[in-house]
Short mmCIF file of C-alpha atoms and ligand atoms in Angstrom, two decimals:
data_model
loop_
_atom_site.label_atom_id
_atom_site.label_comp_id
_atom_site.label_asym_id
_atom_site.label_seq_id
_atom_site.Cartn_x
_atom_site.Cartn_y
_atom_site.Cartn_z
CA MET A 12 13.49 18.80 2.46
CA ARG A 13 13.53 21.81 0.50
CA TYR A 14 12.07 22.06 -2.91
CA THR A 15 15.20 23.29 -4.64
CA HIS A 16 17.05 20.30 -3.30
CA SER A 17 14.45 17.81 -3.92
CA PHE A 18 15.17 15.46 -6.88
CA GLY A 19 11.92 14.74 -8.68
CA LYS A 20 9.71 17.88 -9.52
CA THR A 21 6.13 18.44 -10.31
CA ASN A 22 5.66 18.93 -14.10
CA LYS A 23 3.09 21.54 -15.60
CA GLN A 24 1.43 18.91 -17.95
CA ALA A 25 -0.44 15.83 -17.03
CA PRO A 26 1.06 12.86 -18.69
CA HIS A 27 -1.44 12.53 -21.90
CA ASP A 28 -1.69 8.80 -21.75
CA ALA A 29 -2.67 8.44 -18.13
CA ASP A 30 -5.50 5.93 -17.76
CA SER A 31 -6.40 6.54 -13.90
CA ALA A 32 -6.25 9.25 -11.58
CA ASN A 33 -3.24 7.77 -9.62
CA ALA A 34 -1.22 7.43 -12.70
CA ARG A 35 -2.04 11.04 -13.56
CA LEU A 36 -1.21 12.58 -10.36
CA LEU A 37 1.49 10.43 -8.94
CA ILE A 38 3.40 11.29 -12.28
CA GLN A 39 2.56 14.88 -12.34
CA GLY A 40 3.28 15.43 -8.89
CA GLY A 41 6.81 13.97 -9.14
CA PHE A 42 6.24 10.65 -7.06
CA ILE A 43 6.99 8.10 -9.90
CA ASP A 44 8.55 7.99 -13.11
CA GLN A 45 7.32 5.10 -15.76
CA LEU A 46 10.12 3.31 -17.35
CA ALA A 47 7.96 0.94 -19.46
CA ALA A 48 4.36 -0.39 -19.04
CA GLY A 49 3.65 -1.40 -15.52
CA VAL A 50 7.25 -0.47 -14.38
CA TYR A 51 8.02 2.57 -12.37
CA SER A 52 10.64 4.15 -10.39
CA TYR A 53 9.85 5.94 -7.10
CA LEU A 54 11.10 9.41 -6.77
CA PRO A 55 11.99 10.80 -3.01
CA LEU A 56 8.16 11.89 -2.34
CA GLY A 57 6.81 8.43 -3.88
CA LEU A 58 9.22 6.65 -2.05
CA ARG A 59 8.35 8.25 1.16
CA ALA A 60 4.71 7.51 0.81
CA LEU A 61 5.19 3.85 -0.34
CA ASN A 62 7.63 3.21 2.72
CA LYS A 63 4.70 4.56 5.20
CA VAL A 64 2.20 2.12 3.65
CA LYS A 65 5.03 -0.66 4.05
CA ASN A 66 5.65 0.42 7.68
CA VAL A 67 2.02 0.34 8.77
CA ILE A 68 1.58 -3.14 7.22
CA ARG A 69 4.94 -4.23 8.72
CA GLU A 70 3.76 -2.98 12.41
CA GLU A 71 0.73 -4.84 12.05
CA MET A 72 2.43 -8.16 11.06
CA ASP A 73 4.61 -7.92 13.64
CA ALA A 74 1.74 -7.48 16.02
CA LEU A 75 0.20 -10.66 14.63
CA GLY A 76 3.26 -12.51 15.57
CA ALA A 77 4.76 -12.97 12.23
CA GLN A 78 8.57 -12.54 11.74
CA GLU A 79 9.96 -10.62 8.77
CA ILE A 80 12.12 -12.51 6.33
CA LEU A 81 13.34 -11.85 2.89
CA MET A 82 13.54 -14.49 0.19
CA PRO A 83 15.08 -14.17 -3.23
CA ALA A 84 13.17 -12.98 -6.16
CA LEU A 85 15.44 -15.28 -8.50
CA THR A 86 13.89 -18.76 -7.92
CA PRO A 87 15.09 -22.22 -9.56
CA LYS A 88 12.62 -23.87 -11.89
CA ASP A 89 12.69 -27.22 -9.86
CA ASN A 90 10.71 -25.77 -7.03
CA TRP A 91 8.03 -24.66 -9.56
CA VAL A 92 8.02 -27.97 -11.20
CA GLN A 93 7.67 -29.58 -7.75
CA THR A 94 4.14 -28.11 -7.44
CA GLY A 95 3.10 -28.40 -11.15
CA ARG A 96 3.12 -24.63 -11.41
CA TRP A 97 5.78 -24.00 -13.73
CA ASP A 98 3.29 -24.50 -16.50
CA GLU A 99 0.10 -23.49 -14.74
CA ILE A 100 0.97 -19.74 -13.74
CA ASP A 101 0.62 -17.96 -17.16
CA VAL A 102 2.18 -14.68 -15.88
CA LEU A 103 5.38 -16.22 -14.69
CA PHE A 104 8.51 -14.30 -15.96
CA LYS A 105 11.10 -17.34 -16.86
CA LEU A 106 14.68 -16.76 -17.72
CA GLU A 107 17.69 -18.88 -18.57
CA GLY A 108 20.74 -18.48 -16.44
CA ALA A 109 24.37 -19.74 -16.93
CA GLY A 110 24.75 -23.28 -18.12
CA GLY A 111 21.09 -23.26 -19.35
CA LYS A 112 19.67 -23.27 -16.00
CA GLU A 113 16.32 -22.12 -15.72
CA TYR A 114 14.57 -19.64 -13.24
CA ALA A 115 11.55 -17.55 -12.48
CA LEU A 116 11.12 -14.24 -11.26
CA GLY A 117 9.22 -14.63 -8.16
CA SER A 118 5.34 -13.90 -8.67
CA THR A 119 4.58 -15.45 -5.25
CA HIS A 120 6.43 -17.60 -2.77
CA GLU A 121 4.74 -20.68 -1.58
CA GLU A 122 7.36 -22.70 -3.69
CA ILE A 123 10.27 -21.11 -1.77
CA VAL A 124 8.45 -20.54 1.75
CA THR A 125 7.41 -24.18 1.93
CA PRO A 126 10.73 -25.97 1.66
CA LEU A 127 12.36 -23.24 3.60
CA VAL A 128 10.13 -23.45 6.71
CA LYS A 129 10.27 -27.29 6.37
CA LYS A 130 13.93 -27.22 6.99
CA PHE A 131 13.34 -25.79 10.35
CA VAL A 132 10.13 -27.53 11.50
CA ASN A 133 10.47 -31.06 12.79
CA SER A 134 7.66 -31.57 15.10
CA TYR A 135 4.61 -30.11 16.34
CA LYS A 136 6.52 -28.35 19.02
CA ASP A 137 7.85 -25.82 16.22
CA LEU A 138 4.33 -25.15 14.91
CA PRO A 139 2.69 -22.71 14.47
CA VAL A 140 5.14 -20.44 12.70
CA ALA A 141 4.33 -17.27 10.53
CA VAL A 142 6.79 -15.56 8.38
CA TYR A 143 6.30 -12.64 6.00
CA GLN A 144 8.50 -10.56 3.52
CA ILE A 145 7.87 -7.10 1.54
CA GLN A 146 9.43 -7.73 -1.63
CA ASP A 147 8.92 -6.76 -5.20
CA LYS A 148 6.83 -9.58 -7.11
CA PHE A 149 7.10 -9.88 -11.08
CA ARG A 150 4.23 -10.66 -13.31
CA ASN A 151 3.97 -10.75 -17.03
CA GLU A 152 0.38 -9.30 -16.80
CA PRO A 153 -0.98 -9.23 -20.35
CA ARG A 154 -2.23 -5.81 -19.69
CA ALA A 155 -0.55 -3.34 -17.38
CA LYS A 156 -3.04 -0.87 -16.14
CA SER A 157 -4.14 2.19 -14.15
CA GLY A 158 -0.84 3.47 -12.88
CA LEU A 159 0.42 1.25 -9.64
CA LEU A 160 -2.86 -0.66 -9.60
CA ARG A 161 -1.56 -3.29 -12.22
CA GLY A 162 2.22 -3.31 -12.54
CA ARG A 163 4.39 -6.05 -13.99
CA GLU A 164 6.95 -5.42 -11.19
CA PHE A 165 5.05 -4.33 -7.83
CA SER A 166 5.53 -4.42 -4.25
CA MET A 167 3.81 -7.27 -2.23
CA LYS A 168 3.72 -8.14 1.43
CA ASP A 169 3.46 -12.04 1.48
CA LEU A 170 2.83 -13.68 4.61
CA TYR A 171 2.72 -17.59 5.25
CA SER A 172 1.55 -19.45 8.16
CA PHE A 173 1.95 -23.09 9.03
CA HIS A 174 -0.13 -25.12 11.57
CA GLN A 175 -0.49 -28.21 13.31
CA SER A 176 -4.46 -28.54 12.84
CA ILE A 177 -6.96 -27.24 10.90
CA GLU A 178 -8.56 -25.48 13.85
CA ASP A 179 -5.22 -23.61 14.35
CA LEU A 180 -5.23 -22.35 10.94
CA ASP A 181 -8.88 -21.25 11.16
CA GLU A 182 -8.20 -19.52 14.13
CA TYR A 183 -4.81 -17.74 12.92
CA TYR A 184 -6.94 -16.87 9.52
CA GLU A 185 -9.44 -14.93 11.76
CA GLU A 186 -6.57 -12.98 13.42
CA ALA A 187 -5.32 -12.21 9.82
CA ILE A 188 -8.51 -10.71 8.67
CA ALA A 189 -8.68 -8.59 12.07
CA ALA A 190 -4.89 -7.24 11.36
CA TYR A 191 -5.73 -6.71 7.61
CA ASN A 192 -8.85 -4.40 8.68
CA LYS A 193 -6.56 -2.45 11.02
CA ILE A 194 -4.24 -1.83 8.25
CA PHE A 195 -6.77 -0.38 5.97
CA GLN A 196 -8.33 1.68 8.70
CA ARG A 197 -4.85 3.07 9.66
CA LEU A 198 -4.07 3.72 5.83
CA GLY A 199 -7.33 5.86 5.67
CA ILE A 200 -8.81 3.52 3.02
CA PRO A 201 -11.92 1.53 2.84
CA ALA A 202 -11.48 -2.44 2.30
CA ILE A 203 -14.63 -4.56 1.88
CA VAL A 204 -13.92 -8.39 2.84
CA THR A 205 -15.28 -9.97 -0.08
CA GLU A 206 -15.78 -13.72 -0.47
CA ALA A 207 -13.96 -14.95 -3.83
CA SER A 208 -12.74 -18.07 -5.19
CA GLY A 209 -10.64 -20.49 -3.06
CA GLY A 210 -8.90 -22.18 -5.68
CA ASP A 211 -8.76 -26.02 -5.35
CA PHE A 212 -8.16 -25.67 -1.76
CA SER A 213 -11.19 -24.09 0.04
CA LYS A 214 -14.64 -22.77 -0.71
CA TYR A 215 -13.82 -19.21 -0.52
CA SER A 216 -10.78 -17.16 -0.25
CA HIS A 217 -11.24 -13.59 1.11
CA GLU A 218 -10.41 -10.36 -0.84
CA PHE A 219 -10.10 -7.09 0.57
CA GLN A 220 -11.93 -4.88 -2.08
CA THR A 221 -11.64 -0.90 -2.34
CA PRO A 222 -14.57 0.45 -4.39
CA THR A 223 -13.08 2.71 -7.20
CA GLU A 224 -14.10 3.15 -10.70
CA SER A 225 -10.52 2.34 -12.09
CA GLY A 226 -10.58 -1.09 -10.29
CA GLU A 227 -10.87 -4.34 -12.47
CA ASP A 228 -13.18 -6.28 -10.22
CA THR A 229 -17.10 -6.37 -9.69
CA ILE A 230 -18.25 -7.16 -6.66
CA PHE A 231 -21.58 -7.20 -4.68
CA VAL A 232 -21.98 -5.62 -1.42
CA CYS A 233 -24.77 -5.31 0.97
CA ASP A 234 -25.53 -1.70 1.49
CA LYS A 235 -26.63 -2.40 5.19
CA CYS A 236 -24.01 -4.99 6.71
CA GLN A 237 -21.35 -4.94 3.74
CA TYR A 238 -21.42 -8.76 3.22
CA ALA A 239 -19.67 -8.98 0.07
CA GLN A 240 -19.02 -11.49 -2.81
CA ASN A 241 -17.01 -11.19 -5.98
CA LEU A 242 -18.74 -11.39 -9.64
CA GLU A 243 -16.50 -14.59 -10.29
CA ILE A 244 -18.47 -16.80 -7.89
CA THR A 245 -21.52 -14.97 -6.97
CA GLU A 246 -25.15 -15.82 -8.00
CA TYR A 247 -26.40 -12.46 -6.59
CA GLN A 248 -27.24 -9.46 -9.09
CA ASP A 249 -27.60 -5.87 -8.24
CA GLY A 250 -30.78 -5.21 -6.20
CA ASP A 251 -31.09 -8.73 -4.53
CA ALA A 252 -31.74 -9.25 -0.99
CA CYS A 253 -28.98 -9.61 1.34
CA PRO A 254 -28.56 -13.26 2.49
CA LYS A 255 -27.49 -12.11 6.00
CA CYS A 256 -29.71 -9.15 6.76
CA ASP A 257 -32.41 -7.25 5.36
CA GLY A 258 -30.41 -4.99 3.17
CA ILE A 259 -29.93 -5.01 -0.52
CA MET A 260 -26.97 -6.23 -2.52
CA ARG A 261 -25.32 -3.68 -4.72
CA GLN A 262 -23.03 -4.13 -7.70
CA MET A 263 -19.94 -1.83 -7.71
CA LYS A 264 -16.43 -1.75 -9.30
CA ALA A 265 -13.55 -2.21 -6.95
CA VAL A 266 -10.04 -2.90 -6.79
CA GLU A 267 -8.46 -6.22 -4.82
CA VAL A 268 -5.75 -4.82 -2.29
CA GLY A 269 -5.37 -7.77 -0.31
CA ASN A 270 -6.27 -11.51 -0.59
CA ILE A 271 -5.83 -14.38 1.94
CA PHE A 272 -6.29 -18.08 1.38
CA LYS A 273 -6.52 -21.29 3.27
CA LEU A 274 -3.99 -23.47 1.35
CA LYS A 275 -4.37 -26.24 3.75
CA THR A 276 -2.00 -29.00 2.40
CA ARG A 277 -1.82 -28.27 -1.38
CA PHE A 278 1.69 -26.99 -0.97
CA THR A 279 3.08 -28.80 2.16
CA ASP A 280 2.03 -32.09 0.40
CA ALA A 281 4.01 -30.99 -2.70
CA PHE A 282 7.20 -30.71 -0.63
CA ASP A 283 6.53 -33.71 1.45
CA PHE A 284 6.24 -31.39 4.49
CA HIS A 285 5.03 -33.16 7.47
CA ALA A 286 5.84 -32.67 11.29
CA ALA A 287 5.68 -35.35 13.99
CA GLY A 288 2.79 -35.10 16.24
CA GLU A 289 2.56 -35.87 20.24
CA ASP A 290 1.80 -39.44 19.29
CA GLY A 291 5.32 -39.66 17.31
CA GLN A 292 3.68 -40.09 14.02
CA GLU A 293 3.84 -37.99 11.16
CA HIS A 294 1.17 -35.40 10.42
CA ASP A 295 0.04 -33.02 7.87
CA VAL A 296 0.97 -29.31 8.03
CA TYR A 297 -1.75 -26.90 7.18
CA MET A 298 -0.79 -23.51 5.52
CA GLY A 299 -2.31 -20.11 5.02
CA CYS A 300 -1.18 -17.28 2.82
CA TYR A 301 -2.09 -13.63 3.15
CA GLY A 302 -1.05 -11.08 0.48
CA ILE A 303 -1.38 -7.43 0.39
CA GLY A 304 0.06 -5.06 -2.49
CA PRO A 305 1.64 -1.83 -0.91
CA SER A 306 2.12 -0.27 -4.42
CA ARG A 307 -1.44 -0.99 -5.36
CA LEU A 308 -2.42 0.40 -2.35
CA MET A 309 -0.54 3.54 -2.66
CA GLY A 310 -2.26 3.87 -6.15
CA ALA A 311 -5.80 2.97 -4.55
CA ILE A 312 -5.24 5.60 -1.95
CA VAL A 313 -4.95 8.27 -4.65
CA ASP A 314 -7.67 6.92 -6.85
CA VAL A 315 -9.76 7.54 -3.49
CA HIS A 316 -8.28 10.33 -2.06
CA HIS A 317 -8.09 13.11 -4.77
CA ASP A 318 -9.92 16.25 -6.12
CA ASP A 319 -9.57 18.08 -9.51
CA GLN A 320 -6.53 19.97 -7.94
CA GLY A 321 -4.66 17.04 -7.00
CA ILE A 322 -3.98 14.31 -4.34
CA LEU A 323 -5.34 14.53 -0.44
CA TRP A 324 -2.99 12.15 1.26
CA PRO A 325 -4.42 10.58 4.35
CA LYS A 326 -2.23 11.62 7.40
CA ALA A 327 -0.66 8.16 7.93
CA VAL A 328 0.82 7.83 4.71
CA ALA A 329 1.66 11.65 3.56
CA PRO A 330 5.18 11.66 2.26
CA PHE A 331 5.47 14.93 4.80
CA PRO A 332 3.03 16.02 7.04
CA VAL A 333 3.46 19.87 6.36
CA HIS A 334 4.03 21.91 3.25
CA LEU A 335 5.70 25.12 3.87
CA ILE A 336 5.63 27.90 1.33
CA THR A 337 7.45 30.92 1.76
CA LEU A 338 6.24 34.03 -0.47
CA ASN A 339 8.61 36.56 -2.13
CA ALA A 340 8.52 40.11 -0.89
CA LYS A 341 10.09 42.85 -3.39
CA ASP A 342 11.71 44.46 -0.16
CA GLU A 343 14.98 42.74 0.63
CA ALA A 344 14.65 43.23 4.07
CA VAL A 345 11.32 41.80 4.45
CA LYS A 346 12.39 38.89 2.11
CA ASP A 347 15.22 38.16 4.52
CA LYS A 348 13.07 38.21 7.63
CA ILE A 349 10.47 35.70 5.97
CA LEU A 350 13.34 33.46 4.98
CA ARG A 351 14.74 33.61 8.68
CA GLN A 352 11.24 32.80 10.07
CA ALA A 353 10.85 29.88 7.70
CA GLU A 354 14.25 28.59 8.83
CA THR A 355 13.34 28.56 12.33
CA LEU A 356 9.70 27.12 11.93
CA TYR A 357 11.25 24.45 9.64
CA GLN A 358 13.52 23.43 12.43
CA ASP A 359 11.09 23.60 15.10
CA LEU A 360 8.58 21.55 13.36
CA ASP A 361 11.34 19.01 12.46
CA GLN A 362 12.15 18.64 16.03
CA ALA A 363 8.51 18.17 17.11
CA GLY A 364 8.47 15.40 14.65
CA LEU A 365 6.70 16.91 11.87
CA GLU A 366 8.78 16.63 8.58
CA VAL A 367 8.51 19.65 6.53
CA PHE A 368 8.41 19.81 2.57
CA TRP A 369 9.40 23.47 2.03
CA ASP A 370 8.65 25.17 -1.27
CA ASP A 371 11.63 27.81 -1.32
CA ARG A 372 11.69 28.34 -5.04
CA GLU A 373 11.43 31.79 -6.77
CA VAL A 374 8.39 31.14 -8.42
CA SER A 375 4.87 32.87 -8.24
CA ALA A 376 2.27 32.19 -5.34
CA GLY A 377 0.01 30.82 -8.00
CA GLU A 378 2.30 28.24 -8.90
CA LYS A 379 3.33 27.35 -5.46
CA PHE A 380 -0.34 26.96 -4.60
CA ALA A 381 -1.18 24.98 -7.31
CA ASP A 382 1.88 22.36 -6.63
CA ALA A 383 0.90 22.26 -3.07
CA ASP A 384 -2.58 21.19 -4.03
CA LEU A 385 -1.18 18.59 -6.58
CA ILE A 386 1.20 17.13 -4.07
CA GLY A 387 -1.46 17.07 -1.46
CA LEU A 388 0.25 17.04 1.92
CA PRO A 389 -2.31 17.34 4.79
CA LEU A 390 -1.23 20.84 6.03
CA ARG A 391 -0.16 23.78 4.26
CA LEU A 392 1.50 26.79 6.15
CA VAL A 393 2.37 30.14 4.30
CA LEU A 394 4.80 32.73 5.26
CA SER A 395 4.42 36.17 3.40
CA GLU A 396 4.67 39.92 3.84
CA LYS A 397 1.06 39.74 5.02
CA THR A 398 1.70 36.94 7.74
CA LEU A 399 4.98 38.83 8.95
CA LYS A 400 2.95 42.01 9.95
CA GLU A 401 0.49 39.63 11.86
CA ASN A 402 3.15 37.64 13.35
CA SER A 403 1.21 34.62 12.17
CA VAL A 404 1.49 31.89 9.61
CA GLU A 405 -1.46 31.13 7.48
CA TRP A 406 -2.83 27.97 8.07
CA LYS A 407 -4.62 25.76 5.25
CA GLU A 408 -5.73 22.06 5.55
CA ARG A 409 -5.56 20.26 2.15
CA ALA A 410 -9.26 18.93 2.96
CA GLN A 411 -10.54 22.11 3.50
CA THR A 412 -11.51 25.28 1.57
CA GLU A 413 -10.76 28.16 3.84
CA SER A 414 -7.48 29.27 5.46
CA ARG A 415 -7.11 31.24 8.55
CA LEU A 416 -3.90 32.89 10.36
CA VAL A 417 -2.69 31.00 13.39
CA LYS A 418 0.03 32.99 15.85
CA LEU A 419 3.55 31.90 15.47
CA GLU A 420 3.84 31.20 19.00
CA GLN A 421 0.82 28.52 18.63
CA ILE A 422 1.80 27.06 15.78
CA ILE A 423 3.96 23.96 16.55
CA GLU A 424 1.36 22.91 19.07
CA SER A 425 -1.57 23.29 16.85
CA ALA A 426 0.34 21.54 13.97
CA LYS A 427 1.28 18.60 16.24
CA SER A 428 -2.39 18.08 17.45
CA PHE A 429 -3.65 18.19 13.96
CA ILE A 430 -1.43 15.86 12.34
CA GLN A 431 -1.86 13.30 15.52
CA SER A 432 -5.69 13.68 15.44
P1 LIG B 3 -5.56 -9.57 -9.57
O1 LIG B 3 -6.79 -10.48 -9.61
O2 LIG B 3 -5.92 -8.31 -9.40
O3 LIG B 3 -4.71 -9.92 -10.72
P2 LIG B 3 -4.34 -11.37 -7.85
O4 LIG B 3 -5.30 -12.09 -7.36
O5 LIG B 3 -3.56 -12.09 -8.89
O6 LIG B 3 -4.61 -9.95 -8.40
P3 LIG B 3 -2.86 -12.13 -5.54
O7 LIG B 3 -1.97 -13.37 -6.19
O8 LIG B 3 -3.77 -12.25 -4.55
O9 LIG B 3 -3.15 -11.12 -6.70
O10 LIG B 3 -1.73 -11.13 -5.06
C1 LIG B 3 -1.96 -10.41 -3.76
C2 LIG B 3 -1.91 -8.79 -3.78
O11 LIG B 3 -1.04 -8.36 -4.25
C3 LIG B 3 -3.20 -8.57 -4.57
O12 LIG B 3 -4.17 -8.49 -3.60
C4 LIG B 3 -2.76 -6.95 -4.88
O13 LIG B 3 -2.91 -5.96 -3.82
C5 LIG B 3 -1.29 -7.28 -5.22
N1 LIG B 3 -1.07 -7.47 -6.71
C6 LIG B 3 -1.39 -8.63 -7.39
N2 LIG B 3 -1.06 -8.21 -8.90
C7 LIG B 3 -0.67 -6.99 -8.64
C8 LIG B 3 -0.14 -6.11 -9.83
N3 LIG B 3 -0.20 -6.62 -11.08
N4 LIG B 3 0.31 -4.88 -9.76
C9 LIG B 3 0.02 -4.51 -8.27
N5 LIG B 3 -0.29 -5.00 -7.39
C10 LIG B 3 -0.71 -6.55 -7.56
MG1 LIG B 4 -5.96 -12.09 -5.49
#
């Protein structure tokens, strides 16, 4: 994509009211636009990053054997009354439709998925089953905060699994933890598996917590084995001995990027969802739910990976791997040559599977370099009068301070191996 064609531009000024690195850098870099507190539009660069996060999650959910579906966000009141949560969930957005019929905008989907799955499961032969969706959720959060970390409309991947026995649920739950760890590792973001409140259904749920100052949670983490508990349930204090090894429990601020629960029969009972067993009798169905927030994750990635100049996108989620810059030359013939070289390079990189963001504006080198740092793509390539003379390209990685010249004929291979490493 050429900068001059791209809808959504960088801003010279940082937004004055940004309360976190992700809000400041994503708005200033032209990734997102704020419509209202906790409500954002995604511009082309931001949507690309969000979609990359979603796709990594999607691949790992598919690998876990879950099937993708899409449920409505507009949900009838009756479903929520059935579980008692119409009055229990304080952040539920409620609205009235034609004929006075009441609805909620989905803040979570147990009330929808449970009767849905019930329709298709008759006996133990249809179990286990796992379905997930990636959808916007709505929560009337008292305080929207920290850019994408706490929105009122935000993206969630929610997976639900249904089992014939507790043992089967337990087994799947462990596989889900492994899948989640893989997701965070691929996204280039640390996430500590943290014991947290299990609600009425189990002793613990498990949160995936990313340490960051803008997080609203406080957790205690062993400095040696990473065993962790959330402040809400813990009896530990900073400096206590770890119960699992000879490490020390340390207090830190973190943001919850994922949360998984063993719901057991809390919702299947509410919808009278039972399944015939081998013995022909009706048996309980055990349920688990597994949430992860792609938009919050995108914010957390920026909070973790940035410096004073801008974002440092991990390769797996960078909206483009390569940021190409052409510098203007005074001499028209030289300028033409640089542009033709850029055109070829742009196409060759694209054919090699490396999509390019090309800053083709007629602005100063300083402005282009500052914007490249702000936008934060992993590899910056510069073509100029100087590189033309050397038959080279100036290569600079966002995470490094030095640059170097790479011969034009080597650039595709070098870029490919850098991005794939
Ligand atoms: P929190 O305690 O931060 O309010 P939660 O425990 O209510 O979150 P869950 O219901 O467990 O959130 O939702 C699953 C995931 O959805 C969370 O782990 C998080 O990644 C994401 N999420 C929840 N609320 C928000 C929000 N307001 N904005 C963005 N992402 C959110
Ligand atoms: Mg949670």
